[in-house]
mmCIF file of C-alpha atoms in Angstrom:
data_model
loop_
_atom_site.group_PDB
_atom_site.id
_atom_site.type_symbol
_atom_site.label_atom_id
_atom_site.label_comp_id
_atom_site.label_asym_id
_atom_site.label_seq_id
_atom_site.Cartn_x
_atom_site.Cartn_y
_atom_site.Cartn_z
ATOM 1 C CA MET A 1 0.020 27.493 -33.456
ATOM 2 C CA THR A 2 -0.329 25.232 -30.402
ATOM 3 C CA ILE A 3 2.157 22.387 -30.074
ATOM 4 C CA LEU A 4 0.259 19.580 -28.374
ATOM 5 C CA TRP A 5 1.725 16.436 -26.835
ATOM 6 C CA LEU A 6 -0.329 13.394 -25.930
ATOM 7 C CA VAL A 7 1.337 11.451 -23.092
ATOM 8 C CA ILE A 8 0.398 7.770 -22.764
ATOM 9 C CA PRO A 9 1.976 5.714 -19.930
ATOM 10 C CA CYS A 10 2.388 2.054 -20.881
ATOM 11 C CA TYR A 11 3.102 -1.056 -18.859
ATOM 12 C CA ASN A 12 2.861 -4.357 -20.761
ATOM 13 C CA GLU A 13 0.471 -2.899 -23.343
ATOM 14 C CA GLU A 14 1.742 -4.643 -26.497
ATOM 15 C CA GLU A 15 -1.798 -5.687 -27.451
ATOM 16 C CA VAL A 16 -3.273 -2.191 -27.550
ATOM 17 C CA ILE A 17 -0.471 0.163 -28.595
ATOM 18 C CA PRO A 18 -0.818 -0.305 -32.389
ATOM 19 C CA GLU A 19 -4.542 0.512 -32.274
ATOM 20 C CA THR A 20 -4.015 3.381 -29.807
ATOM 21 C CA ALA A 21 -1.342 4.844 -32.081
ATOM 22 C CA LYS A 22 -3.617 4.486 -35.124
ATOM 23 C CA ARG A 23 -6.590 6.255 -33.543
ATOM 24 C CA ALA A 24 -4.579 8.994 -31.821
ATOM 25 C CA SER A 25 -2.543 9.831 -34.936
ATOM 26 C CA ARG A 26 -5.742 10.088 -36.976
ATOM 27 C CA VAL A 27 -7.164 12.635 -34.513
ATOM 28 C CA PHE A 28 -3.899 14.612 -34.442
ATOM 29 C CA ARG A 29 -3.732 14.846 -38.225
ATOM 30 C CA GLU A 30 -7.329 16.013 -38.403
ATOM 31 C CA LEU A 31 -6.667 18.717 -35.807
ATOM 32 C CA SER A 32 -3.518 19.767 -37.647
ATOM 33 C CA ALA A 33 -5.448 20.016 -40.909
ATOM 34 C CA LYS A 34 -8.004 22.250 -39.179
ATOM 35 C CA GLY A 35 -5.203 24.484 -37.901
ATOM 36 C CA LYS A 36 -5.989 23.839 -34.234
ATOM 37 C CA ILE A 37 -2.618 22.270 -33.409
ATOM 38 C CA SER A 38 0.859 22.472 -34.885
ATOM 39 C CA PRO A 39 2.193 19.784 -37.266
ATOM 40 C CA ASP A 40 5.054 19.461 -34.722
ATOM 41 C CA SER A 41 2.655 17.979 -32.154
ATOM 42 C CA LYS A 42 3.594 14.527 -30.812
ATOM 43 C CA ILE A 43 2.085 11.361 -29.389
ATOM 44 C CA ALA A 44 4.492 10.220 -26.671
ATOM 45 C CA PHE A 45 4.394 6.720 -25.218
ATOM 46 C CA VAL A 46 6.022 6.318 -21.800
ATOM 47 C CA ASN A 47 7.430 2.835 -21.309
ATOM 48 C CA ASP A 48 7.166 2.080 -17.605
ATOM 49 C CA GLY A 49 9.579 -0.857 -17.428
ATOM 50 C CA SER A 50 7.397 -3.180 -19.519
ATOM 51 C CA ARG A 51 8.382 -6.844 -19.692
ATOM 52 C CA ASP A 52 6.720 -7.645 -23.001
ATOM 53 C CA LYS A 53 7.283 -6.123 -26.472
ATOM 54 C CA THR A 54 5.859 -2.721 -25.534
ATOM 55 C CA LEU A 55 9.151 -0.831 -25.920
ATOM 56 C CA GLU A 56 9.978 -2.597 -29.180
ATOM 57 C CA ILE A 57 6.601 -1.635 -30.652
ATOM 58 C CA ILE A 58 6.936 1.995 -29.523
ATOM 59 C CA LEU A 59 10.425 2.348 -31.024
ATOM 60 C CA ASP A 60 9.167 0.829 -34.262
ATOM 61 C CA LEU A 61 6.379 3.424 -34.381
ATOM 62 C CA CYS A 62 8.974 6.187 -33.853
ATOM 63 C CA ARG A 63 10.994 4.877 -36.801
ATOM 64 C CA GLN A 64 7.932 4.786 -39.029
ATOM 65 C CA ASP A 65 6.470 8.202 -38.211
ATOM 66 C CA ASP A 66 7.902 11.317 -36.543
ATOM 67 C CA ILE A 67 4.530 12.051 -34.956
ATOM 68 C CA PHE A 68 5.422 9.445 -32.315
ATOM 69 C CA ALA A 69 7.886 9.893 -29.449
ATOM 70 C CA CYS A 70 9.190 7.507 -26.820
ATOM 71 C CA ILE A 71 10.054 8.158 -23.178
ATOM 72 C CA ASN A 72 11.726 5.091 -21.715
ATOM 73 C CA LEU A 73 12.042 4.825 -17.926
ATOM 74 C CA SER A 74 14.966 2.942 -16.418
ATOM 75 C CA ARG A 75 12.593 0.641 -14.497
ATOM 76 C CA ASN A 76 8.973 0.254 -13.503
ATOM 77 C CA ARG A 77 7.915 3.169 -11.303
ATOM 78 C CA GLY A 78 4.124 2.848 -11.343
ATOM 79 C CA HIS A 79 1.413 4.531 -13.391
ATOM 80 C CA GLN A 80 1.426 7.887 -11.591
ATOM 81 C CA ASN A 81 5.190 8.357 -11.739
ATOM 82 C CA ALA A 82 5.304 7.258 -15.379
ATOM 83 C CA LEU A 83 2.608 9.792 -16.183
ATOM 84 C CA LEU A 84 4.504 12.482 -14.278
ATOM 85 C CA ALA A 85 7.690 11.649 -16.204
ATOM 86 C CA GLY A 86 5.806 12.083 -19.459
ATOM 87 C CA LEU A 87 4.337 15.424 -18.415
ATOM 88 C CA MET A 88 7.668 16.837 -17.272
ATOM 89 C CA THR A 89 9.365 15.748 -20.489
ATOM 90 C CA ALA A 90 6.572 17.018 -22.720
ATOM 91 C CA LYS A 91 6.549 20.524 -21.215
ATOM 92 C CA LYS A 92 10.019 21.101 -22.697
ATOM 93 C CA TYR A 93 8.567 20.803 -26.186
ATOM 94 C CA ALA A 94 4.833 21.517 -25.974
ATOM 95 C CA ASP A 95 2.444 24.370 -25.240
ATOM 96 C CA ALA A 96 -0.134 21.936 -23.852
ATOM 97 C CA VAL A 97 -0.106 18.291 -22.793
ATOM 98 C CA ILE A 98 -2.893 15.723 -22.686
ATOM 99 C CA SER A 99 -2.519 12.589 -20.563
ATOM 100 C CA MET A 100 -4.395 9.434 -21.494
ATOM 101 C CA ASP A 101 -4.235 5.721 -20.683
ATOM 102 C CA ALA A 102 -3.208 3.289 -23.389
ATOM 103 C CA ASP A 103 -6.187 0.929 -23.136
ATOM 104 C CA LEU A 104 -8.519 3.083 -25.319
ATOM 105 C CA GLN A 105 -11.165 3.344 -22.630
ATOM 106 C CA ASP A 106 -10.787 7.104 -22.950
ATOM 107 C CA ASP A 107 -12.450 8.518 -26.083
ATOM 108 C CA VAL A 108 -9.674 9.935 -28.294
ATOM 109 C CA THR A 109 -12.215 11.960 -30.291
ATOM 110 C CA ALA A 110 -12.741 14.101 -27.173
ATOM 111 C CA ILE A 111 -9.231 15.519 -27.697
ATOM 112 C CA GLU A 112 -10.618 18.156 -30.072
ATOM 113 C CA ARG A 113 -12.975 19.452 -27.378
ATOM 114 C CA PHE A 114 -10.032 19.522 -24.941
ATOM 115 C CA VAL A 115 -8.126 21.697 -27.396
ATOM 116 C CA ASP A 116 -11.138 23.967 -27.943
ATOM 117 C CA GLU A 117 -11.422 24.602 -24.201
ATOM 118 C CA TYR A 118 -7.676 25.280 -24.036
ATOM 119 C CA LEU A 119 -7.911 27.773 -26.908
ATOM 120 C CA ASN A 120 -10.776 29.433 -25.036
ATOM 121 C CA GLY A 121 -8.467 30.126 -22.094
ATOM 122 C CA SER A 122 -8.562 27.062 -19.849
ATOM 123 C CA ASP A 123 -5.210 25.913 -18.447
ATOM 124 C CA VAL A 124 -6.604 22.606 -17.202
ATOM 125 C CA VAL A 125 -9.334 20.598 -18.930
ATOM 126 C CA TYR A 126 -10.663 17.557 -17.084
ATOM 127 C CA GLY A 127 -12.122 14.609 -18.955
ATOM 128 C CA VAL A 128 -15.227 13.571 -17.020
ATOM 129 C CA ARG A 129 -17.204 10.398 -17.642
ATOM 130 C CA SER A 130 -20.778 11.123 -18.695
ATOM 131 C CA ASP A 131 -21.994 7.755 -17.390
ATOM 132 C CA ARG A 132 -20.817 4.373 -16.107
ATOM 133 C CA LYS A 133 -22.854 2.100 -18.370
ATOM 134 C CA SER A 134 -19.754 0.112 -19.345
ATOM 135 C CA ASP A 135 -18.946 -0.710 -15.707
ATOM 136 C CA THR A 136 -20.084 -3.743 -13.784
ATOM 137 C CA PHE A 137 -22.361 -3.156 -10.791
ATOM 138 C CA PHE A 138 -19.440 -3.792 -8.435
ATOM 139 C CA LYS A 139 -17.094 -1.401 -10.269
ATOM 140 C CA LYS A 140 -19.755 1.293 -10.479
ATOM 141 C CA THR A 141 -20.640 1.015 -6.785
ATOM 142 C CA THR A 142 -17.044 0.993 -5.553
ATOM 143 C CA ALA A 143 -16.117 3.930 -7.810
ATOM 144 C CA GLU A 144 -18.967 6.047 -6.457
ATOM 145 C CA LEU A 145 -18.013 5.120 -2.901
ATOM 146 C CA PHE A 146 -14.404 6.034 -3.667
ATOM 147 C CA TYR A 147 -15.244 9.581 -4.765
ATOM 148 C CA LYS A 148 -17.688 10.139 -1.908
ATOM 149 C CA PHE A 149 -15.256 8.803 0.667
ATOM 150 C CA MET A 150 -12.418 10.925 -0.717
ATOM 151 C CA ARG A 151 -14.624 14.000 -0.514
ATOM 152 C CA PHE A 152 -15.553 13.091 3.064
ATOM 153 C CA MET A 153 -11.864 12.799 3.910
ATOM 154 C CA GLY A 154 -11.254 16.291 2.579
ATOM 155 C CA VAL A 155 -9.516 15.380 -0.686
ATOM 156 C CA ASP A 156 -10.365 17.784 -3.529
ATOM 157 C CA LEU A 157 -11.210 15.585 -6.531
ATOM 158 C CA VAL A 158 -13.107 16.128 -9.778
ATOM 159 C CA TYR A 159 -15.996 13.645 -9.720
ATOM 160 C CA ASN A 160 -15.759 10.840 -12.302
ATOM 161 C CA HIS A 161 -12.381 12.073 -13.510
ATOM 162 C CA ALA A 162 -9.363 9.778 -13.752
ATOM 163 C CA ASP A 163 -6.177 10.913 -15.528
ATOM 164 C CA TYR A 164 -7.594 11.991 -18.888
ATOM 165 C CA ARG A 165 -6.885 15.710 -18.888
ATOM 166 C CA LEU A 166 -5.216 18.584 -20.711
ATOM 167 C CA MET A 167 -2.746 20.867 -18.981
ATOM 168 C CA SER A 168 -1.109 23.992 -20.348
ATOM 169 C CA ARG A 169 2.651 24.379 -20.028
ATOM 170 C CA ARG A 170 2.299 26.804 -17.111
ATOM 171 C CA ALA A 171 -0.062 24.367 -15.362
ATOM 172 C CA VAL A 172 2.512 21.563 -15.737
ATOM 173 C CA GLU A 173 5.209 23.927 -14.456
ATOM 174 C CA GLY A 174 2.964 24.644 -11.475
ATOM 175 C CA LEU A 175 2.564 20.906 -10.898
ATOM 176 C CA GLU A 176 6.353 20.582 -10.922
ATOM 177 C CA GLU A 177 6.485 22.780 -7.814
ATOM 178 C CA PHE A 178 4.861 19.965 -5.813
ATOM 179 C CA ASP A 179 7.973 18.090 -4.793
ATOM 180 C CA GLU A 180 6.375 15.306 -2.756
ATOM 181 C CA VAL A 181 7.372 11.690 -3.296
ATOM 182 C CA ASN A 182 3.872 10.273 -2.839
ATOM 183 C CA THR A 183 2.352 11.111 -6.218
ATOM 184 C CA PHE A 184 -1.452 11.260 -6.530
ATOM 185 C CA LEU A 185 -2.103 13.393 -9.600
ATOM 186 C CA ARG A 186 -5.891 13.416 -9.310
ATOM 187 C CA GLY A 187 -5.464 15.306 -6.061
ATOM 188 C CA LEU A 188 -2.414 17.364 -7.024
ATOM 189 C CA VAL A 189 -3.692 18.876 -10.287
ATOM 190 C CA PRO A 190 -6.691 20.669 -8.689
ATOM 191 C CA GLN A 191 -4.229 22.179 -6.193
ATOM 192 C CA VAL A 192 -2.404 23.935 -9.039
ATOM 193 C CA GLY A 193 -5.319 26.253 -9.651
ATOM 194 C CA TYR A 194 -5.576 28.275 -12.908
ATOM 195 C CA PRO A 195 -8.749 28.429 -15.030
ATOM 196 C CA SER A 196 -10.224 24.998 -15.686
ATOM 197 C CA ALA A 197 -13.027 23.357 -17.619
ATOM 198 C CA THR A 198 -14.551 19.903 -18.020
ATOM 199 C CA VAL A 199 -15.331 17.808 -21.078
ATOM 200 C CA GLU A 200 -17.755 14.909 -20.807
ATOM 201 C CA TYR A 201 -17.171 11.711 -22.751
ATOM 202 C CA SER A 202 -18.365 8.113 -22.814
ATOM 203 C CA ARG A 203 -15.856 5.590 -21.539
ATOM 204 C CA ASP A 204 -15.531 2.322 -23.425
ATOM 205 C CA LYS A 205 -14.385 -1.080 -22.288
ATOM 206 C CA ARG A 206 -10.677 -1.905 -22.491
ATOM 207 C CA TYR A 207 -9.738 -2.581 -26.132
ATOM 208 C CA ALA A 208 -7.494 -5.557 -25.336
ATOM 209 C CA GLY A 209 -5.278 -7.002 -22.612
ATOM 210 C CA LYS A 210 -5.851 -7.039 -18.877
ATOM 211 C CA SER A 211 -6.483 -4.175 -16.496
ATOM 212 C CA LYS A 212 -3.407 -2.999 -14.609
ATOM 213 C CA TYR A 213 -5.641 -1.888 -11.715
ATOM 214 C CA PRO A 214 -7.161 -4.921 -9.961
ATOM 215 C CA LEU A 215 -9.122 -4.448 -6.735
ATOM 216 C CA LYS A 216 -6.006 -4.665 -4.564
ATOM 217 C CA LYS A 217 -4.258 -1.867 -6.472
ATOM 218 C CA MET A 218 -7.422 0.238 -6.533
ATOM 219 C CA LEU A 219 -7.704 0.038 -2.741
ATOM 220 C CA SER A 220 -4.024 0.861 -2.366
ATOM 221 C CA PHE A 221 -4.441 3.791 -4.775
ATOM 222 C CA ALA A 222 -7.387 5.136 -2.772
ATOM 223 C CA PHE A 223 -5.495 4.839 0.529
ATOM 224 C CA GLU A 224 -2.508 6.580 -1.052
ATOM 225 C CA GLY A 225 -4.720 9.478 -2.068
ATOM 226 C CA ILE A 226 -6.336 9.797 1.347
ATOM 227 C CA THR A 227 -3.100 9.737 3.340
ATOM 228 C CA SER A 228 -1.336 12.052 0.881
ATOM 229 C CA PHE A 229 -3.944 14.807 1.031
ATOM 230 C CA SER A 230 -5.816 14.518 4.284
ATOM 231 C CA VAL A 231 -4.946 14.364 7.994
ATOM 232 C CA ARG A 232 -8.566 13.561 8.816
ATOM 233 C CA PRO A 233 -7.800 9.873 9.559
ATOM 234 C CA ILE A 234 -5.441 10.990 12.346
ATOM 235 C CA LYS A 235 -8.079 13.378 13.688
ATOM 236 C CA MET A 236 -10.633 10.564 13.585
ATOM 237 C CA ALA A 237 -8.184 8.292 15.403
ATOM 238 C CA PHE A 238 -7.761 10.957 18.086
ATOM 239 C CA ALA A 239 -11.536 11.379 18.417
ATOM 240 C CA LEU A 240 -12.009 7.616 18.609
ATOM 241 C CA GLY A 241 -9.370 7.434 21.323
ATOM 242 C CA ILE A 242 -11.203 10.060 23.368
ATOM 243 C CA PHE A 243 -14.494 8.230 22.872
ATOM 244 C CA SER A 244 -12.960 4.932 24.015
ATOM 245 C CA PHE A 245 -11.523 6.653 27.090
ATOM 246 C CA LEU A 246 -14.925 8.121 27.991
ATOM 247 C CA VAL A 247 -16.551 4.710 27.551
ATOM 248 C CA SER A 248 -13.968 3.183 29.902
ATOM 249 C CA ILE A 249 -14.715 5.884 32.534
ATOM 250 C CA CYS A 250 -18.426 5.092 32.271
ATOM 251 C CA MET A 251 -17.734 1.376 32.665
ATOM 252 C CA LEU A 252 -15.568 2.093 35.715
ATOM 253 C CA CYS A 253 -18.346 4.140 37.319
ATOM 254 C CA TYR A 254 -20.830 1.363 36.565
ATOM 255 C CA CYS A 255 -18.594 -1.285 38.177
ATOM 256 C CA ILE A 256 -18.111 0.864 41.303
ATOM 257 C CA ALA A 257 -21.843 1.478 41.593
ATOM 258 C CA GLU A 258 -22.578 -2.251 41.237
ATOM 259 C CA ARG A 259 -19.994 -3.057 43.899
ATOM 260 C CA LEU A 260 -21.423 -0.542 46.355
ATOM 261 C CA ALA A 261 -24.880 -1.953 45.764
ATOM 262 C CA GLY A 262 -23.626 -5.362 46.824
ATOM 263 C CA ASN A 263 -23.974 -6.981 43.454
ATOM 264 C CA ALA A 264 -21.227 -9.398 42.406
ATOM 265 C CA VAL A 265 -19.272 -8.243 39.401
ATOM 266 C CA SER A 266 -19.789 -10.821 36.697
ATOM 267 C CA GLY A 267 -19.040 -10.981 33.001
ATOM 268 C CA TRP A 268 -15.582 -12.378 32.505
ATOM 269 C CA ALA A 269 -16.493 -12.999 28.862
ATOM 270 C CA SER A 270 -17.432 -9.378 28.262
ATOM 271 C CA LEU A 271 -14.248 -8.334 30.029
ATOM 272 C CA GLY A 272 -12.150 -10.512 27.730
ATOM 273 C CA VAL A 273 -13.952 -9.181 24.662
ATOM 274 C CA SER A 274 -13.358 -5.625 25.856
ATOM 275 C CA ILE A 275 -9.651 -6.258 26.288
ATOM 276 C CA TRP A 276 -9.363 -7.713 22.795
ATOM 277 C CA ALA A 277 -11.467 -4.892 21.329
ATOM 278 C CA ILE A 278 -9.351 -2.197 22.962
ATOM 279 C CA GLY A 279 -6.159 -3.985 21.932
ATOM 280 C CA GLY A 280 -7.332 -4.261 18.329
ATOM 281 C CA LEU A 281 -8.401 -0.617 18.308
ATOM 282 C CA GLN A 282 -4.998 0.458 19.561
ATOM 283 C CA MET A 283 -3.262 -1.560 16.856
ATOM 284 C CA LEU A 284 -5.540 -0.025 14.226
ATOM 285 C CA LEU A 285 -4.827 3.512 15.389
ATOM 286 C CA LEU A 286 -1.113 2.827 15.575
ATOM 287 C CA GLY A 287 -1.320 1.555 12.000
ATOM 288 C CA VAL A 288 -2.959 4.805 10.848
ATOM 289 C CA VAL A 289 -0.315 6.903 12.551
ATOM 290 C CA GLY A 290 2.396 4.566 11.262
ATOM 291 C CA GLU A 291 1.217 5.099 7.689
ATOM 292 C CA TYR A 292 1.808 8.823 8.041
ATOM 293 C CA VAL A 293 5.165 8.291 9.718
ATOM 294 C CA GLY A 294 6.130 6.017 6.819
ATOM 295 C CA LYS A 295 5.257 8.757 4.328
ATOM 296 C CA ILE A 296 7.361 11.250 6.265
ATOM 297 C CA TYR A 297 10.221 8.745 6.145
ATOM 298 C CA LEU A 298 9.947 8.430 2.371
ATOM 299 C CA GLU A 299 9.701 12.198 1.878
ATOM 300 C CA THR A 300 12.855 12.858 3.904
ATOM 301 C CA LYS A 301 14.871 10.564 1.631
ATOM 302 C CA HIS A 302 14.139 12.762 -1.421
ATOM 303 C CA ARG A 303 14.541 9.806 -3.756
ATOM 304 C CA PRO A 304 13.727 10.497 -7.426
ATOM 305 C CA LYS A 305 10.193 9.599 -8.468
ATOM 306 C CA TYR A 306 11.506 8.262 -11.775
ATOM 307 C CA ILE A 307 14.670 8.034 -13.863
ATOM 308 C CA ILE A 308 14.454 8.448 -17.630
ATOM 309 C CA GLU A 309 16.800 6.184 -19.539
ATOM 310 C CA SER A 310 16.209 7.698 -22.976
ATOM 311 C CA VAL A 311 13.895 9.899 -25.024
ATOM 312 C CA VAL A 312 13.212 9.505 -28.749
ATOM 313 C CA VAL A 313 11.861 12.615 -30.517
ATOM 314 C CA ASN A 314 11.834 13.050 -34.291
ATOM 315 C CA GLY A 315 13.632 9.746 -34.657
ATOM 316 C CA LYS A 316 16.581 10.913 -32.557
ATOM 317 C CA LYS A 317 17.475 9.197 -29.292
ATOM 318 C CA THR A 318 18.735 11.279 -26.399
ATOM 319 C CA THR A 319 19.234 10.773 -22.673
ATOM 320 C CA ASP A 320 17.221 13.012 -20.390
#
């Protein structure tokens, strides 16, 4: 019988964890009663260096019920690294792992359909939003632009999929082979390959608390994905450099022709604007190249993506 782990990264989620635990445990017990998953299946909360009572609540849940597990990171490492820590820990115990955010925007009842697709032979099952009715106009528009822009930049993404997915143990082991420091799981998981399927679900509004992904973080997340999986920005910078050079040659020819025709060369203002434009363009292109150099710098350090302080499974605390 399939041992399933549900991995839920948490950062300052004290307001939602009790309800998340209640709903997820109900689904797990129903699936266990139907014989689809093993009674040894777990719901694992990953504490990503929370500053509120998140860890205290998780440990209390572990004391009350063995269905819950706790993975406590030594410090805050960010959503993607916390999720990765949970996946790598879960694969030691589980046959399949589902990742889900703690805010209950993802429909926990869809877990059964994830399991059905897994039992039918899929190693990766992507949770895909059926619509964006719960989003504001701004959020809906920017999200659509994000996926289209990522596709344009050559990043292989599943449309309308975040981090709600099921992965078999061998798929997680395949993911472990990607040893890069810059973690962007939405782009990495499709690179693993193996048979996959999608499950559509309706996404709700956050149950409680504040979003941990404001606009600034969303933009940073998108840029991280682009620069981690595509060299197209550098190619575009190169093409733009060639275009600028050709434009300068044309301007030079024009100035020479005007001089030979006896016309005074005027336009100091346009000349100044051109100098500033070229200077700004150069700084922009240097910034693009610098971003890639910075990533190379981080990769060469081989620093750990996360450090696990302790793991609580079946009420027993261990260090990982």
